[in-house]
Tab-separated table of C-alpha atoms in Angstrom:
chain	number	residue	atom	x	y	z
A	136	MET	CA	119.019	110.137	133.855
A	137	LYS	CA	117.219	106.813	133.453
A	138	LEU	CA	116.131	105.052	130.288
A	139	PHE	CA	112.459	105.401	129.355
A	140	ASP	CA	111.252	101.946	130.340
A	141	VAL	CA	109.201	100.690	127.375
A	142	TYR	CA	110.916	97.363	126.662
A	143	PRO	CA	110.487	94.168	128.698
A	144	VAL	CA	113.992	92.694	128.516
A	145	ASN	CA	115.590	89.342	129.209
A	146	ASP	CA	118.324	89.416	131.843
A	147	ILE	CA	121.062	88.795	129.257
A	148	THR	CA	123.844	91.114	128.092
A	149	ILE	CA	125.346	90.271	124.693
A	150	THR	CA	128.992	91.267	124.300
A	151	LYS	CA	130.095	89.351	121.202
A	152	ALA	CA	128.488	88.036	118.027
A	153	GLU	CA	129.623	86.011	115.028
A	154	GLY	CA	127.630	84.252	112.328
A	155	SER	CA	124.537	82.679	113.897
A	156	HIS	CA	125.931	82.835	117.436
A	157	VAL	CA	126.115	85.437	120.195
A	158	TRP	CA	127.886	85.373	123.576
A	159	ASP	CA	126.869	87.013	126.841
A	160	ASP	CA	129.041	88.751	129.436
A	161	GLN	CA	129.400	85.459	131.309
A	162	GLY	CA	130.915	83.769	128.253
A	163	ASN	CA	127.833	81.675	127.443
A	164	GLN	CA	127.217	80.944	123.749
A	165	TYR	CA	123.718	81.181	122.243
A	166	LEU	CA	122.317	80.110	118.887
A	167	ASP	CA	120.568	83.149	117.435
A	168	LEU	CA	117.418	82.208	115.535
A	169	TYR	CA	115.850	85.641	115.873
A	170	GLY	CA	118.509	88.039	114.622
A	171	GLY	CA	117.117	90.986	116.563
A	172	HIS	CA	113.708	91.034	114.812
A	173	ALA	CA	114.880	89.594	111.439
A	174	VAL	CA	117.633	92.208	111.115
A	175	ILE	CA	120.692	89.935	110.865
A	176	SER	CA	120.462	88.708	107.286
A	177	ILE	CA	124.015	87.566	106.485
A	178	GLY	CA	125.233	86.695	109.980
A	179	HIS	CA	126.697	88.750	112.811
A	180	THR	CA	129.982	90.613	112.146
A	181	HIS	CA	130.412	89.065	108.703
A	182	PRO	CA	134.033	89.806	107.643
A	183	HIS	CA	133.074	91.379	104.304
A	184	TYR	CA	130.452	93.537	106.000
A	185	VAL	CA	132.880	94.689	108.705
A	186	GLN	CA	135.552	95.471	106.101
A	187	ARG	CA	133.120	97.417	103.893
A	188	LEU	CA	131.999	99.592	106.808
A	189	THR	CA	135.515	100.064	108.157
A	190	ASP	CA	136.885	101.112	104.775
A	191	GLN	CA	134.031	103.549	104.265
A	192	LEU	CA	134.340	105.027	107.762
A	193	ASN	CA	137.998	105.750	107.059
A	194	LYS	CA	136.974	107.769	103.981
A	195	VAL	CA	133.730	109.604	104.801
A	196	GLY	CA	130.967	108.538	107.175
A	197	PHE	CA	128.327	111.124	106.364
A	198	TYR	CA	127.361	113.992	104.172
A	199	SER	CA	123.867	115.064	103.226
A	200	ASN	CA	121.880	114.423	100.069
A	201	SER	CA	122.853	117.895	98.805
A	202	ILE	CA	125.861	116.346	97.017
A	203	HIS	CA	126.496	113.348	94.783
A	204	ILE	CA	126.811	110.076	96.695
A	205	PRO	CA	127.873	107.468	94.098
A	206	LEU	CA	127.302	104.665	96.618
A	207	GLN	CA	123.565	105.332	96.346
A	208	GLN	CA	123.563	104.624	92.608
A	209	GLN	CA	125.754	101.561	93.137
A	210	LEU	CA	123.256	100.303	95.708
A	211	ALA	CA	120.326	100.965	93.373
A	212	GLU	CA	121.981	99.003	90.567
A	213	LYS	CA	122.922	96.066	92.799
A	214	LEU	CA	119.482	96.001	94.428
A	215	GLY	CA	117.796	96.053	91.036
A	216	LYS	CA	119.924	93.157	89.844
A	217	VAL	CA	119.517	90.950	92.927
A	218	SER	CA	115.793	91.668	93.360
A	219	GLY	CA	114.942	91.454	89.658
A	220	LYS	CA	113.283	94.893	89.771
A	221	GLU	CA	115.813	96.737	87.615
A	222	ASP	CA	113.319	99.209	86.129
A	223	TYR	CA	112.198	100.474	89.572
A	224	GLN	CA	113.504	103.591	91.357
A	225	LEU	CA	115.078	103.683	94.823
A	226	PHE	CA	114.486	106.154	97.663
A	227	LEU	CA	116.551	105.556	100.787
A	228	VAL	CA	115.463	106.185	104.384
A	229	ASN	CA	116.410	104.891	107.841
A	230	SER	CA	113.759	102.433	109.058
A	231	GLY	CA	110.771	100.302	108.145
A	232	ALA	CA	108.261	102.734	109.614
A	233	GLU	CA	109.804	105.566	107.606
A	234	ALA	CA	109.704	103.429	104.467
A	235	ASN	CA	105.992	102.755	104.960
A	236	GLU	CA	105.291	106.428	105.740
A	237	ASN	CA	106.887	107.475	102.473
A	238	ALA	CA	105.165	104.727	100.490
A	239	LEU	CA	101.717	105.739	101.768
A	240	LYS	CA	102.457	109.401	101.145
A	241	LEU	CA	103.786	108.758	97.635
A	242	ALA	CA	100.679	106.734	96.776
A	243	SER	CA	98.466	109.631	97.805
A	244	PHE	CA	100.579	112.116	95.844
A	245	TYR	CA	100.245	109.833	92.816
A	246	ASN	CA	96.467	109.435	92.677
A	247	GLY	CA	95.220	112.271	94.883
A	248	LYS	CA	93.180	109.888	97.033
A	249	LYS	CA	93.200	109.281	100.802
A	250	LYS	CA	91.778	105.903	101.729
A	251	ILE	CA	94.229	103.187	102.778
A	252	ILE	CA	93.286	99.517	103.007
A	253	ALA	CA	95.180	97.504	105.622
A	254	PHE	CA	94.437	94.141	107.205
A	255	LYS	CA	93.673	92.614	110.567
A	256	LYS	CA	96.811	91.734	112.565
A	257	ALA	CA	98.910	94.045	110.347
A	258	PHE	CA	102.025	95.710	111.686
A	259	HIS	CA	103.506	98.523	109.598
A	260	GLY	CA	105.411	100.610	112.146
A	261	ARG	CA	105.006	103.028	115.044
A	262	THR	CA	104.981	106.450	113.377
A	263	SER	CA	102.029	108.566	112.188
A	264	LEU	CA	100.430	106.815	109.197
A	265	ALA	CA	102.385	103.588	109.680
A	266	VAL	CA	100.943	103.089	113.155
A	267	ALA	CA	97.482	104.160	111.992
A	268	ALA	CA	97.689	101.272	109.516
A	269	THR	CA	98.817	98.890	112.285
A	270	ASP	CA	96.100	96.755	113.863
A	271	ASN	CA	97.023	97.354	117.495
A	272	PRO	CA	94.986	100.087	119.224
A	273	LYS	CA	97.318	99.998	122.253
A	274	ILE	CA	100.121	101.669	120.294
A	275	VAL	CA	97.952	104.146	118.360
A	276	ALA	CA	97.924	107.482	120.177
A	277	PRO	CA	94.879	109.748	119.786
A	278	VAL	CA	96.876	112.058	117.517
A	279	ASN	CA	97.495	109.103	115.142
A	280	GLU	CA	93.833	108.178	114.785
A	281	THR	CA	92.396	108.721	111.311
A	282	ASP	CA	89.396	107.563	109.334
A	283	ASN	CA	91.618	107.266	106.263
A	284	VAL	CA	92.592	103.673	107.162
A	285	VAL	CA	90.177	100.770	106.713
A	286	PHE	CA	91.052	97.371	108.212
A	287	LEU	CA	89.766	94.322	106.360
A	288	PRO	CA	89.769	90.640	107.340
A	289	TRP	CA	92.822	88.687	106.186
A	290	GLU	CA	92.252	86.709	102.971
A	291	ASP	CA	88.638	87.907	102.521
A	292	LEU	CA	88.222	88.504	98.787
A	293	ALA	CA	84.593	89.613	99.070
A	294	ALA	CA	85.401	92.219	101.719
A	295	LEU	CA	88.261	93.494	99.567
A	296	GLU	CA	86.026	93.925	96.515
A	297	ALA	CA	83.333	95.616	98.631
A	298	ALA	CA	85.865	98.090	100.032
A	299	PHE	CA	86.939	99.123	96.540
A	300	ASP	CA	83.288	99.649	95.610
A	301	LYS	CA	82.662	101.726	98.736
A	302	TYR	CA	85.799	103.896	98.979
A	303	GLU	CA	88.102	105.960	96.800
A	304	VAL	CA	91.109	103.784	97.595
A	305	SER	CA	94.536	105.383	97.434
A	306	SER	CA	96.555	102.320	98.394
A	307	VAL	CA	96.517	98.794	99.738
A	308	ILE	CA	99.376	97.943	102.099
A	309	ILE	CA	100.048	94.306	102.909
A	310	GLU	CA	102.833	92.181	104.350
A	311	GLY	CA	103.411	89.169	102.125
A	312	ILE	CA	103.901	87.267	105.377
A	313	GLN	CA	102.630	88.943	108.526
A	314	GLY	CA	105.381	88.956	111.138
A	315	VAL	CA	104.109	90.407	114.401
A	316	GLY	CA	100.655	89.077	113.465
A	317	GLY	CA	101.868	85.479	113.781
A	318	ILE	CA	103.574	84.464	110.501
A	319	ASN	CA	100.425	84.467	108.367
A	320	VAL	CA	101.214	83.886	104.698
A	321	ALA	CA	99.184	85.785	102.105
A	322	SER	CA	97.949	83.410	99.415
A	323	ALA	CA	98.796	83.929	95.759
A	324	ALA	CA	95.090	84.373	94.988
A	325	PHE	CA	94.735	87.145	97.568
A	326	LEU	CA	97.771	89.081	96.340
A	327	GLN	CA	96.696	88.635	92.735
A	328	LYS	CA	93.236	90.018	93.573
A	329	ILE	CA	94.829	93.053	95.222
A	330	ARG	CA	96.915	93.601	92.091
A	331	SER	CA	93.850	93.317	89.862
A	332	LEU	CA	91.696	95.694	91.926
A	333	CYS	CA	94.492	98.255	92.228
A	334	ASP	CA	94.865	98.207	88.442
A	335	GLN	CA	91.116	98.646	87.921
A	336	HIS	CA	90.789	101.533	90.388
A	337	ASN	CA	94.104	103.372	89.921
A	338	ALA	CA	95.135	102.449	93.464
A	339	VAL	CA	98.685	101.717	94.594
A	340	PHE	CA	99.771	98.238	95.716
A	341	ILE	CA	102.289	98.637	98.546
A	342	ALA	CA	104.183	95.463	99.420
A	343	ASP	CA	105.414	95.823	102.995
A	344	SER	CA	108.604	93.759	102.797
A	345	VAL	CA	110.268	95.202	105.894
A	346	GLN	CA	110.394	91.835	107.663
A	347	CYS	CA	109.395	89.328	104.966
A	348	GLY	CA	111.635	90.739	102.211
A	349	TYR	CA	115.313	90.691	101.374
A	350	GLY	CA	115.460	86.975	100.577
A	351	ARG	CA	114.023	85.730	103.853
A	352	SER	CA	111.124	83.855	102.228
A	353	GLY	CA	113.229	82.043	99.622
A	354	LYS	CA	112.506	84.743	97.034
A	355	PHE	CA	113.769	88.297	97.245
A	356	PHE	CA	110.327	89.632	98.116
A	357	SER	CA	107.781	87.267	99.653
A	358	HIS	CA	105.138	88.804	97.366
A	359	ASP	CA	107.106	87.343	94.426
A	360	HIS	CA	105.731	83.900	95.335
A	361	ALA	CA	102.382	85.118	93.961
A	362	GLY	CA	103.836	86.107	90.598
A	363	VAL	CA	102.738	89.735	90.904
A	364	ASN	CA	104.621	93.024	90.894
A	365	ALA	CA	103.692	95.613	93.509
A	366	ASP	CA	103.893	99.337	92.768
A	367	ILE	CA	106.031	100.104	95.822
A	368	TYR	CA	108.081	97.747	97.979
A	369	THR	CA	109.154	98.859	101.445
A	370	MET	CA	112.338	97.482	102.989
A	371	ALA	CA	114.460	97.792	106.136
A	372	LYS	CA	115.440	95.163	108.760
A	373	GLY	CA	117.680	92.742	106.815
A	374	MET	CA	118.772	95.477	104.423
A	375	GLY	CA	121.697	96.648	106.554
A	376	ASN	CA	122.436	93.593	108.742
A	377	GLY	CA	122.152	95.821	111.804
A	378	PHE	CA	123.090	99.205	110.364
A	379	PRO	CA	119.962	101.401	110.286
A	380	ILE	CA	118.757	101.703	106.709
A	381	GLY	CA	115.411	101.445	104.955
A	382	GLY	CA	114.127	102.133	101.506
A	383	ILE	CA	111.318	101.993	99.020
A	384	ILE	CA	111.571	100.853	95.451
A	385	ILE	CA	109.100	102.555	93.191
A	386	ALA	CA	107.588	101.469	89.873
A	387	PRO	CA	108.474	103.457	86.722
A	388	LYS	CA	104.998	105.038	86.471
A	389	PHE	CA	105.752	107.299	89.468
A	390	GLN	CA	107.364	110.589	88.486
A	391	PRO	CA	109.586	112.260	91.100
A	392	SER	CA	109.785	115.992	91.705
A	393	TYR	CA	112.132	118.027	93.864
A	394	GLY	CA	110.948	118.212	97.457
A	395	MET	CA	108.342	115.440	97.102
A	396	LEU	CA	110.192	113.241	99.615
A	397	GLY	CA	113.165	113.980	101.808
A	398	THR	CA	115.465	112.653	104.532
A	399	THR	CA	118.534	113.804	106.439
A	400	PHE	CA	120.264	110.511	107.162
A	401	GLY	CA	118.728	108.286	104.499
A	402	GLY	CA	121.246	106.979	101.976
A	403	ASN	CA	124.298	108.134	103.918
A	404	HIS	CA	127.699	106.742	103.021
A	405	LEU	CA	127.908	104.201	105.838
A	406	ALA	CA	124.357	102.948	105.331
A	407	CYS	CA	124.978	102.388	101.632
A	408	ALA	CA	128.260	100.586	102.336
A	409	ALA	CA	126.454	98.281	104.768
A	410	ALA	CA	123.602	97.596	102.326
A	411	LEU	CA	125.989	96.909	99.460
A	412	ALA	CA	127.925	94.442	101.617
A	413	VAL	CA	124.682	92.632	102.447
A	414	LEU	CA	123.673	92.276	98.802
A	415	GLU	CA	127.172	91.190	97.789
A	416	VAL	CA	127.169	88.410	100.388
A	417	ILE	CA	123.585	87.353	99.565
A	418	GLU	CA	124.554	87.055	95.904
A	419	LYS	CA	127.987	85.443	96.352
A	420	ASP	CA	126.895	82.886	98.959
A	421	HIS	CA	123.482	82.097	97.380
A	422	LEU	CA	121.725	82.921	100.638
A	423	ILE	CA	118.233	83.172	99.150
A	424	ALA	CA	118.453	79.562	97.978
A	425	ASN	CA	119.877	78.617	101.373
A	426	ALA	CA	116.952	80.293	103.120
A	427	GLU	CA	114.545	78.280	101.004
A	428	ASN	CA	116.339	74.963	101.491
A	429	VAL	CA	117.056	75.188	105.217
A	430	GLY	CA	113.645	76.745	105.837
A	431	ASN	CA	111.828	73.956	104.037
A	432	TYR	CA	113.833	71.393	105.997
A	433	LEU	CA	112.995	73.070	109.306
A	434	MET	CA	109.286	73.311	108.530
A	435	ASP	CA	109.089	69.697	107.351
A	436	GLU	CA	110.736	68.506	110.564
A	437	LEU	CA	108.658	70.761	112.820
A	438	ARG	CA	105.429	69.423	111.308
A	439	LYS	CA	106.365	65.971	112.612
A	440	PHE	CA	105.897	67.052	116.232
A	441	PRO	CA	102.379	66.086	117.362
A	442	GLU	CA	102.471	68.788	120.054
A	443	VAL	CA	102.680	71.557	117.436
A	444	LYS	CA	99.307	72.967	116.360
A	445	GLU	CA	100.533	74.507	113.110
A	446	VAL	CA	103.729	75.493	111.299
A	447	ARG	CA	103.450	78.524	109.005
A	448	GLY	CA	105.846	80.476	106.860
A	449	LYS	CA	108.183	80.412	103.895
A	450	GLY	CA	111.963	80.144	103.831
A	451	LEU	CA	113.519	81.286	107.088
A	452	MET	CA	110.447	83.139	108.301
A	453	ILE	CA	108.720	80.481	110.358
A	454	GLY	CA	105.937	80.505	112.931
A	455	ILE	CA	105.412	77.549	115.291
A	456	GLU	CA	101.988	77.703	116.910
A	457	LEU	CA	101.818	75.857	120.218
A	458	PRO	CA	98.914	75.063	122.532
A	459	GLU	CA	98.586	77.241	125.631
A	460	GLU	CA	100.052	74.586	127.919
A	461	LEU	CA	103.325	74.840	125.972
A	462	ALA	CA	103.617	78.627	126.257
A	463	HIS	CA	106.723	78.138	128.425
A	464	VAL	CA	108.754	76.548	125.619
A	465	ARG	CA	110.199	79.774	124.183
A	466	LYS	CA	111.609	80.872	127.547
A	467	GLU	CA	112.975	77.384	128.121
A	468	LEU	CA	114.714	77.437	124.747
A	469	LEU	CA	116.407	80.683	125.740
A	470	PHE	CA	117.398	80.056	129.333
A	471	LYS	CA	117.968	76.283	129.343
A	472	TYR	CA	119.134	75.588	125.803
A	473	ARG	CA	120.492	79.084	125.009
A	474	ILE	CA	118.615	79.569	121.760
A	475	PHE	CA	117.117	82.952	120.884
A	476	THR	CA	113.714	82.872	119.159
A	477	GLY	CA	110.924	85.416	118.850
A	478	GLU	CA	107.249	85.317	119.644
A	479	ALA	CA	103.871	86.435	118.421
A	480	LYS	CA	100.913	86.513	120.758
A	481	PRO	CA	99.497	84.386	122.116
A	482	ASN	CA	101.623	81.238	121.624
A	483	VAL	CA	103.613	81.447	118.393
A	484	ILE	CA	107.390	80.993	118.346
A	485	ARG	CA	108.936	83.007	115.530
A	486	LEU	CA	112.124	81.889	113.799
A	487	LEU	CA	113.912	84.672	111.902
A	488	PRO	CA	117.559	83.582	111.735
A	489	SER	CA	120.360	84.675	109.473
A	490	LEU	CA	119.818	83.562	105.874
A	491	ALA	CA	123.161	81.756	106.246
A	492	LEU	CA	121.778	79.361	108.869
A	493	THR	CA	123.157	75.863	108.292
A	494	LYS	CA	121.338	72.535	108.405
A	495	ASP	CA	123.497	71.537	111.386
A	496	GLN	CA	122.345	74.634	113.259
A	497	ALA	CA	118.744	73.855	112.306
A	498	ASP	CA	119.253	70.359	113.737
A	499	GLN	CA	120.632	71.838	116.948
A	500	PHE	CA	117.402	73.800	117.319
A	501	LEU	CA	115.222	70.782	116.517
A	502	THR	CA	116.981	68.674	119.156
A	503	ALA	CA	116.527	71.376	121.791
A	504	PHE	CA	112.917	71.954	120.758
A	505	LYS	CA	112.179	68.242	121.172
A	506	GLN	CA	113.677	68.296	124.658
A	507	ALA	CA	111.827	71.464	125.617
A	508	LEU	CA	108.495	69.781	124.801
A	509	LYS	CA	109.198	66.804	127.071
A	510	PRO	CA	108.296	68.148	130.547
A	511	VAL	CA	104.675	68.342	129.496
A	512	HIS	CA	104.557	64.527	129.428
A	513	ALA	CA	106.474	64.028	132.683
């Protein structure tokens, strides 16, 4: 049997990882500024994380949600404390797409309406409703197509107001910082307008925090920069530092009922142990403040390069937009300087490192980036 070939891959095999570094099967060390799509939040193989998972695996790895799992309540309490959303409710799943599916479904259960507002360049996942709300027709199969999703221009207040006048809106789903779309930061005014219109029309504000949440932006949720509370926050990626886990936190006005939502693997013992370890390290090592400080330093330095068209982002979620003639730089960073970064089409380098990234490691990247720009002037 062969693998179903849907991923273009770099010819690199990683066999070891620690902190912000990974090593390939040839023994070469790389600086990891991508963390496998923003997943590595506290650093690879963090000792506390490894110990938490090992201890739990030696007790019980899995049982279903048909019994009490005290780790789930412990996770809810810790998440409420660290995020500042202590009066919210937690439902645990396995991935970001599943989190968004459940958020959209819960919104519709709540108000009985169908219309979903999403935005141009949005990415919310690859399953049913999540992919229907993703602005990429290439990954939307015919069976996923629905007229229940309306895509609006990013940051267009007039279009947003018009949509609420035209449709019976169930929910608005928005990334506080678009990831796949190119690190586009939603303004405070835009998020505040969404909050206001949702309140006026009994619609649900869904803050997709799968990539931009969990401290990456310098606040726990990137939407917090706007000073608004969403009704539902969706989470995954950095939540488990590599262990598959996702979740939604749900405002107090939503009333649960048996059978409303469900999952087999969501909230299992190992997933909760991983997520608790992540929050414990974030809290103990002040990683949200570190993300803000190191991120601000990186962005300030990157803006000094005349070759860079624009630097966007908050904290350690950074997009570096380059002109077309510098499209080679990301590959050069990887294969010449051994630094992993991400991309967004057409020519945006995405930085999504561990929240524990140091200033020295940021400087290592900046030095390599400067060198990688040089051949253009040769």
